[in-house]
CSV table of C-alpha atoms in Angstrom, one decimal:
chain,number,residue,atom,x,y,z
A,1,MET,CA,-39.7,33.9,-5.9
A,2,GLU,CA,-39.6,32.7,-2.5
A,3,GLU,CA,-40.7,29.3,-3.9
A,4,LYS,CA,-37.5,29.1,-6.4
A,5,LEU,CA,-35.1,30.3,-3.1
A,6,SER,CA,-36.8,27.0,-0.8
A,7,PHE,CA,-35.8,25.4,-4.6
A,8,ILE,CA,-32.6,25.8,-4.5
A,9,GLU,CA,-31.9,26.0,-0.4
A,10,GLY,CA,-33.5,22.1,-0.8
A,11,ALA,CA,-30.8,21.1,-3.2
A,12,GLU,CA,-28.4,18.5,-2.4
A,13,GLN,CA,-25.2,19.8,-2.5
A,14,PRO,CA,-22.2,18.1,-4.2
A,15,LEU,CA,-19.7,15.8,-2.5
A,16,ALA,CA,-16.8,17.3,-1.8
A,17,MET,CA,-13.5,16.1,-1.9
A,18,HIS,CA,-10.1,17.7,-0.8
A,19,PRO,CA,-8.6,17.7,-4.6
A,20,LYS,CA,-5.4,15.9,-3.2
A,21,LYS,CA,-7.4,13.3,-1.7
A,22,PHE,CA,-9.6,12.7,-4.8
A,23,ALA,CA,-6.3,13.0,-7.0
A,24,LEU,CA,-4.8,10.4,-4.6
A,25,TRP,CA,-8.0,7.8,-5.0
A,26,LEU,CA,-7.2,8.4,-8.8
A,27,PHE,CA,-4.1,7.2,-8.0
A,28,ILE,CA,-5.1,4.2,-6.1
A,29,VAL,CA,-7.6,3.1,-9.0
A,30,SER,CA,-5.1,3.6,-11.9
A,31,VAL,CA,-2.1,0.8,-9.1
A,32,VAL,CA,-5.3,-1.4,-8.7
A,33,MET,CA,-5.9,-1.3,-12.6
A,34,VAL,CA,-2.3,-2.4,-13.6
A,35,PHE,CA,-2.0,-5.3,-10.7
A,36,ALA,CA,-4.9,-6.4,-11.9
A,37,GLY,CA,-4.0,-6.2,-15.7
A,38,MET,CA,-0.7,-7.8,-14.3
A,39,THR,CA,-2.2,-11.1,-12.6
A,40,SER,CA,-4.7,-11.6,-15.4
A,41,ALA,CA,-2.0,-11.8,-17.4
A,42,PHE,CA,-0.1,-14.0,-15.3
A,43,ILE,CA,-3.4,-15.8,-15.3
A,44,VAL,CA,-2.8,-16.5,-19.3
A,45,ARG,CA,0.3,-17.3,-19.5
A,46,GLN,CA,0.8,-19.5,-16.6
A,47,GLY,CA,-2.3,-22.0,-19.0
A,48,GLU,CA,-0.1,-21.4,-22.0
A,49,GLY,CA,2.5,-24.1,-20.4
A,50,ASN,CA,6.9,-23.9,-20.1
A,51,TRP,CA,6.1,-22.5,-16.1
A,52,LEU,CA,8.8,-23.0,-13.8
A,53,GLU,CA,7.4,-24.4,-10.3
A,54,PHE,CA,9.1,-23.7,-7.2
A,55,ASP,CA,8.4,-22.5,-3.6
A,56,LEU,CA,7.2,-19.0,-2.9
A,57,PRO,CA,9.6,-17.4,-0.4
A,58,ASN,CA,9.1,-18.0,3.6
A,59,VAL,CA,9.7,-14.7,4.1
A,60,PHE,CA,6.6,-13.7,2.2
A,61,TRP,CA,4.5,-15.3,5.5
A,62,TYR,CA,6.8,-12.3,7.7
A,63,THR,CA,6.5,-9.7,5.1
A,64,SER,CA,2.4,-10.1,5.4
A,65,GLY,CA,2.8,-9.8,8.7
A,66,ILE,CA,5.1,-7.3,9.0
A,67,ILE,CA,2.8,-5.4,7.1
A,68,ILE,CA,-0.5,-5.8,8.7
A,69,LEU,CA,1.5,-4.5,12.2
A,70,SER,CA,2.1,-1.1,10.4
A,71,SER,CA,-1.0,-0.7,9.1
A,72,ILE,CA,-2.4,-1.6,12.9
A,73,SER,CA,0.6,0.9,14.1
A,74,LEU,CA,-0.2,3.9,11.9
A,75,HIS,CA,-4.2,3.2,13.0
A,76,LEU,CA,-3.4,4.1,16.3
A,77,ALA,CA,-1.5,7.0,15.1
A,78,TYR,CA,-4.2,8.3,13.6
A,79,LEU,CA,-6.7,7.4,16.5
A,80,ALA,CA,-4.0,9.4,18.9
A,81,ALA,CA,-4.2,12.3,16.1
A,82,LYS,CA,-8.0,12.5,16.8
A,83,LYS,CA,-7.5,12.6,19.9
A,84,ASP,CA,-4.4,15.0,20.2
A,85,ASN,CA,-2.4,12.8,22.1
A,86,LEU,CA,1.3,14.3,20.1
A,87,ASN,CA,3.6,11.7,21.4
A,88,ASN,CA,1.2,9.2,20.5
A,89,ILE,CA,0.9,10.2,17.0
A,90,LYS,CA,4.7,10.5,16.9
A,91,LEU,CA,5.2,7.0,18.0
A,92,GLY,CA,2.9,5.5,16.3
A,93,LEU,CA,4.0,7.2,12.7
A,94,LEU,CA,8.1,6.0,13.8
A,95,ALA,CA,7.0,2.5,14.5
A,96,THR,CA,5.3,2.4,10.7
A,97,VAL,CA,8.0,3.9,9.5
A,98,ILE,CA,11.0,1.1,10.8
A,99,LEU,CA,7.8,-1.5,10.0
A,100,GLY,CA,7.8,-0.4,6.1
A,101,LEU,CA,11.5,0.0,6.3
A,102,ALA,CA,11.2,-4.2,7.2
A,103,PHE,CA,9.3,-4.4,5.2
A,104,LEU,CA,11.1,-3.5,2.1
A,105,VAL,CA,14.1,-5.6,3.7
A,106,GLY,CA,12.6,-8.7,3.8
A,107,GLN,CA,11.5,-7.9,-0.1
A,108,TRP,CA,15.4,-8.1,-0.8
A,109,PHE,CA,15.9,-11.2,1.4
A,110,SER,CA,12.6,-12.9,-1.0
A,111,TRP,CA,14.7,-12.3,-3.8
A,112,GLU,CA,17.4,-13.2,-2.2
A,113,ALA,CA,15.3,-16.8,-1.4
A,114,LEU,CA,14.4,-17.1,-4.9
A,115,VAL,CA,17.8,-16.8,-6.4
A,116,ALA,CA,19.0,-19.3,-4.1
A,117,GLU,CA,16.2,-21.6,-5.9
A,118,ASP,CA,17.7,-20.5,-9.4
A,119,VAL,CA,14.7,-18.3,-9.7
A,120,TYR,CA,15.8,-15.1,-12.3
A,121,PHE,CA,14.1,-12.3,-13.5
A,122,VAL,CA,14.7,-13.7,-17.6
A,123,GLY,CA,14.6,-17.4,-18.2
A,124,ASN,CA,11.2,-18.2,-17.3
A,125,PRO,CA,7.9,-16.3,-17.4
A,126,ALA,CA,6.7,-17.3,-13.8
A,127,GLY,CA,10.2,-16.0,-12.3
A,128,SER,CA,9.9,-12.6,-14.2
A,129,PHE,CA,6.4,-12.1,-13.0
A,130,MET,CA,7.3,-12.8,-9.1
A,131,TYR,CA,10.2,-10.3,-9.6
A,132,VAL,CA,7.7,-8.2,-11.3
A,133,PHE,CA,4.9,-8.3,-8.8
A,134,THR,CA,7.0,-7.9,-5.4
A,135,GLY,CA,9.3,-5.1,-7.2
A,136,LEU,CA,6.3,-2.8,-8.3
A,137,HIS,CA,4.5,-3.2,-5.1
A,138,ALA,CA,8.8,-2.3,-3.5
A,139,ILE,CA,8.5,0.7,-5.4
A,140,HIS,CA,5.0,1.7,-4.2
A,141,LEU,CA,5.7,1.1,-0.5
A,142,ILE,CA,8.9,3.3,-1.1
A,143,SER,CA,7.0,5.9,-1.9
A,144,GLY,CA,4.3,5.1,0.6
A,145,VAL,CA,7.6,5.0,3.7
A,146,ILE,CA,8.7,8.6,1.9
A,147,PHE,CA,5.0,10.1,2.7
A,148,LEU,CA,5.4,8.4,6.2
A,149,ILE,CA,8.6,10.6,6.9
A,150,ILE,CA,6.9,13.0,5.6
A,151,VAL,CA,4.2,13.4,8.0
A,152,LEU,CA,6.4,11.8,10.7
A,153,ILE,CA,8.1,15.1,10.1
A,154,SER,CA,5.1,17.2,10.2
A,155,ALA,CA,4.2,15.8,13.7
A,156,LEU,CA,7.4,16.1,14.7
A,157,ARG,CA,6.2,20.2,13.9
A,158,ASN,CA,3.4,19.4,15.7
A,159,LYS,CA,1.6,20.1,12.9
A,160,ILE,CA,-0.6,17.1,13.0
A,161,HIS,CA,-3.5,17.3,15.2
A,162,SER,CA,-7.2,16.7,15.5
A,163,GLN,CA,-7.8,20.0,13.5
A,164,ASN,CA,-5.4,19.3,10.9
A,165,LEU,CA,-5.8,15.4,9.7
A,166,ALA,CA,-5.9,15.9,5.7
A,167,GLN,CA,-2.3,14.7,5.1
A,168,LEU,CA,-1.9,11.7,7.7
A,169,GLU,CA,-5.5,10.5,6.7
A,170,MET,CA,-4.0,10.5,3.5
A,171,CYS,CA,-1.1,8.5,3.9
A,172,VAL,CA,-3.5,6.0,6.5
A,173,THR,CA,-5.4,5.6,3.3
A,174,TYR,CA,-2.6,4.7,0.7
A,175,TRP,CA,-0.5,2.8,3.2
A,176,HIS,CA,-3.5,0.4,3.9
A,177,PHE,CA,-3.9,0.3,0.3
A,178,LEU,CA,-0.4,-1.0,0.0
A,179,GLY,CA,-0.6,-3.5,2.6
A,180,GLY,CA,-4.0,-4.2,1.2
A,181,LEU,CA,-2.2,-4.7,-2.3
A,182,TRP,CA,0.3,-6.7,-1.0
A,183,LEU,CA,-2.5,-9.2,1.1
A,184,TYR,CA,-4.0,-9.8,-2.3
A,185,LEU,CA,-0.9,-10.5,-4.5
A,186,PHE,CA,0.5,-12.8,-1.8
A,187,MET,CA,-2.8,-14.7,-2.0
A,188,PHE,CA,-3.1,-14.5,-5.4
A,189,LEU,CA,0.5,-16.0,-5.6
A,190,LEU,CA,-0.5,-18.6,-2.7
A,191,LEU,CA,-3.9,-19.7,-4.9
A,192,ASN,CA,-2.0,-19.7,-8.5
A,193,HIS,CA,1.0,-20.9,-8.0
């Protein structure tokens, strides 16, 4: 009987993950699949011809810098939470919210730049893909900003600290994913345009 108990005690424990974190990762994987499918469709459709050539809006460079800065400010907020520096958590989250909103404003300006080049949602697949890529990413980024605001409210109530990091960790994961997704899309468009 003792051998059986020692065998059970020595058994490896299954990996445990917070159910909400698991759901977040499933969502992230589904978003990756959507954008992978769309970028594949872009390449296939571009090869068929009848493709409008136009310059990418310069504002994409600025929005890329903004999204990188927002990831840095959110990471600093996370580091502050691990050290129970409540003021820096709030400042980092607030800075990230502001930078996220600035990114969205920049995306609006990119659409205005496309219209100025006579690139519209309809009329040519190249323009359609551009609006779908940026629009779908913007929708996900809006959800990220809402998540950031929810976490900021929790931080303002002093509920985010070293002993309560799950909500912030999920927000950090999602936000870094959105930043990485944007950088992927931007590099993809630079290389395939």
